[in-house]
PDB file of C-alpha atoms in Angstrom:
ATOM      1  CA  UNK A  56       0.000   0.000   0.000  1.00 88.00           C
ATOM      2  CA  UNK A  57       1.645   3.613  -0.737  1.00 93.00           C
ATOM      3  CA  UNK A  58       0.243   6.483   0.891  1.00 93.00           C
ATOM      4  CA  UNK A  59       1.773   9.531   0.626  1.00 95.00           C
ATOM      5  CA  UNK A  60       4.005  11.412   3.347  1.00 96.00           C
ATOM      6  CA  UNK A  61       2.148  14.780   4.418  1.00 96.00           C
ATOM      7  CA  UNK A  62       3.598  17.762   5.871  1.00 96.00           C
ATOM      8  CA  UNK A  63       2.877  18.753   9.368  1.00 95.00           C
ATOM      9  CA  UNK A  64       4.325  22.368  10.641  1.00 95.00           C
ATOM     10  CA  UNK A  65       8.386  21.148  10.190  1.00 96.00           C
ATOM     11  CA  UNK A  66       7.674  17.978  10.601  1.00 97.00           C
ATOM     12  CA  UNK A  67       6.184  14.974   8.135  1.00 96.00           C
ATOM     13  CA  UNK A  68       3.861  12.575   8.896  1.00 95.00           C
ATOM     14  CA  UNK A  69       1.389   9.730   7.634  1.00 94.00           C
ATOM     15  CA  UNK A  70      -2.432   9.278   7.816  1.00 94.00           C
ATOM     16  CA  UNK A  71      -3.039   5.940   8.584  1.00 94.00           C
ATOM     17  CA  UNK A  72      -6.528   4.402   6.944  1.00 94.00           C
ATOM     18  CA  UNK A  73      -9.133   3.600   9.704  1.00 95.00           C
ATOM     19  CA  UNK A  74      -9.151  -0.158   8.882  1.00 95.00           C
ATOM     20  CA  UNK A  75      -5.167  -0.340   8.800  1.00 93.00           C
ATOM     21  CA  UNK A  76      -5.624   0.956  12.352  1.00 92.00           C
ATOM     22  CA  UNK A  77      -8.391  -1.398  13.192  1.00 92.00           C
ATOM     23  CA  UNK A  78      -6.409  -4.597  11.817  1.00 92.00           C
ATOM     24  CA  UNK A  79      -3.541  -3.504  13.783  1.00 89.00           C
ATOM     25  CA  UNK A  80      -5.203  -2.823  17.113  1.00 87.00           C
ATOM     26  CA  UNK A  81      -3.692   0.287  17.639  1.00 89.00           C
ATOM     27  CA  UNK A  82      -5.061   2.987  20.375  1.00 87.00           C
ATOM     28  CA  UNK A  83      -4.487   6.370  21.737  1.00 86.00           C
ATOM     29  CA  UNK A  84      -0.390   5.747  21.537  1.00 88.00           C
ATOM     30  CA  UNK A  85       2.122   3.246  19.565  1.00 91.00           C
ATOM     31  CA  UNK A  86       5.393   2.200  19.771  1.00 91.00           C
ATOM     32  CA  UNK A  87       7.905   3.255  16.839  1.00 93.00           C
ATOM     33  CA  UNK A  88      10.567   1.792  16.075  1.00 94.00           C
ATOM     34  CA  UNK A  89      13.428   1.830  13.153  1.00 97.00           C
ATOM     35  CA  UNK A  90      14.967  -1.047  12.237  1.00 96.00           C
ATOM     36  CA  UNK A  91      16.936  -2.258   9.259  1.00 97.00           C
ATOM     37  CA  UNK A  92      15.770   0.951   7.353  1.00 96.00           C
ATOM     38  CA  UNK A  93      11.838   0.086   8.011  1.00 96.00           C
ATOM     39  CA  UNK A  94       9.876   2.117  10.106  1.00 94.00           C
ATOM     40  CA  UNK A  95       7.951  -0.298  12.390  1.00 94.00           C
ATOM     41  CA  UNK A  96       4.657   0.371  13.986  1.00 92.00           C
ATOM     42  CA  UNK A  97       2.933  -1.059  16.475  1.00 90.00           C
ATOM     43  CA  UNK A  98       0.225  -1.274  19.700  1.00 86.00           C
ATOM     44  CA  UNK A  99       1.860   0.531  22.803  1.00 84.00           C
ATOM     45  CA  UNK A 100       1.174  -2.056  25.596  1.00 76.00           C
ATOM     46  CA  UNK A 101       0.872  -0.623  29.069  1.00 73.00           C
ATOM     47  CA  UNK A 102       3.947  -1.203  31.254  1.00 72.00           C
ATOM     48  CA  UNK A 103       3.481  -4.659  32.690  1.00 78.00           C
ATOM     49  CA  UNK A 104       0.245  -5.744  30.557  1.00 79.00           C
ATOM     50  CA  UNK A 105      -0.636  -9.352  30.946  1.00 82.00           C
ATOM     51  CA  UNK A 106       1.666  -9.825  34.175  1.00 85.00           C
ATOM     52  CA  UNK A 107      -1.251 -10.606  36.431  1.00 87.00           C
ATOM     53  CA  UNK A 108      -2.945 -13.232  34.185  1.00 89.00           C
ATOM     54  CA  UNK A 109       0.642 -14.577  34.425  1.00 86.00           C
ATOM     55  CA  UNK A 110       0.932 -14.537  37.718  1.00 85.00           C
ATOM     56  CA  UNK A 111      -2.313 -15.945  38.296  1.00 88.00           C
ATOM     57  CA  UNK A 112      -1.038 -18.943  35.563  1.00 88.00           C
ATOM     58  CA  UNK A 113       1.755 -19.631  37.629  1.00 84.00           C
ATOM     59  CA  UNK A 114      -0.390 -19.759  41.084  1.00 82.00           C
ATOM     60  CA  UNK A 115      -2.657 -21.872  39.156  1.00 87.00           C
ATOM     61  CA  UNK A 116      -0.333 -24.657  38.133  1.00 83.00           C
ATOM     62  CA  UNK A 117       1.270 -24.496  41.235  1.00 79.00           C
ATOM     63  CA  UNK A 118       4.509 -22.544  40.392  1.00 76.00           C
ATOM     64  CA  UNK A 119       3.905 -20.221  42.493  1.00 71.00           C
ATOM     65  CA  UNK A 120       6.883 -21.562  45.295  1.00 70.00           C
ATOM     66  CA  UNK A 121       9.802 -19.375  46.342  1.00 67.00           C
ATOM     67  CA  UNK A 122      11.800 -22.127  48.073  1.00 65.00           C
ATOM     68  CA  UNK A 123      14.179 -22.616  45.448  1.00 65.00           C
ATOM     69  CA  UNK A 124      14.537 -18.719  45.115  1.00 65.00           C
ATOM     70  CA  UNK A 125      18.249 -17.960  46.043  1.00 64.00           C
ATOM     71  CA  UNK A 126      17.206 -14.603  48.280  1.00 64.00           C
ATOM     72  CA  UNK A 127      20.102 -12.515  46.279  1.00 64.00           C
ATOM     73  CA  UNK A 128      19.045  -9.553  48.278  1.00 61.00           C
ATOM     74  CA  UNK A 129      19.866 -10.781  52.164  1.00 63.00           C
ATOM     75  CA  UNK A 130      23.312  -9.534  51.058  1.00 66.00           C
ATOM     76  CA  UNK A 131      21.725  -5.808  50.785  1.00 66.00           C
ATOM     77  CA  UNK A 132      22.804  -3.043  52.761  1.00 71.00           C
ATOM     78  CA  UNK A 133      21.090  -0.234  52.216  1.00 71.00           C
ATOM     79  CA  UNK A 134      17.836   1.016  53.208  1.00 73.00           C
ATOM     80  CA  UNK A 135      14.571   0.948  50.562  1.00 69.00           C
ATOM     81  CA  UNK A 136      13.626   4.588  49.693  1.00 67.00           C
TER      82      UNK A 136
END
């Protein structure tokens, strides 16, 4: 699909068709990134989206143990802020 690049005060800029944006599931804000010389696009997921269905998973199927956790932090000295 070409669509053309617009001009918007110094800046350019692309208008995006409505069902382009529906098919892609995009919202209020995306993520842009540039890679190999492609500008890629996509659905801005809030900071830690999905991690309570995950942690709900793991309590589920019983993963949910911190016995084998190795408690890296008793060796901290400091004080939490």
């Amino acid at each position: 699909m070409l669509i053309p690049l617009i001009r918007i005060g110094n800046s350019k800029g692309v208008r995006l068709p409505k069902a382009v944006i529906e098919q892609a599931g995009l919202e209020d804000q995306i993520d842009l990134e540039v890679k190999d010389g492609k500008v890629i696009l996509s659905s801005a997921r809030p900071a830690r989206a999905g991690w309570e269905a995950a942690a709900q998973a793991c309590h589920d199927g019983g993963h949910d143990d911190l016995a084998d956790w190795d408690g890296a932090l008793n060796d901290f000295e400091g004080s939490w802020e």
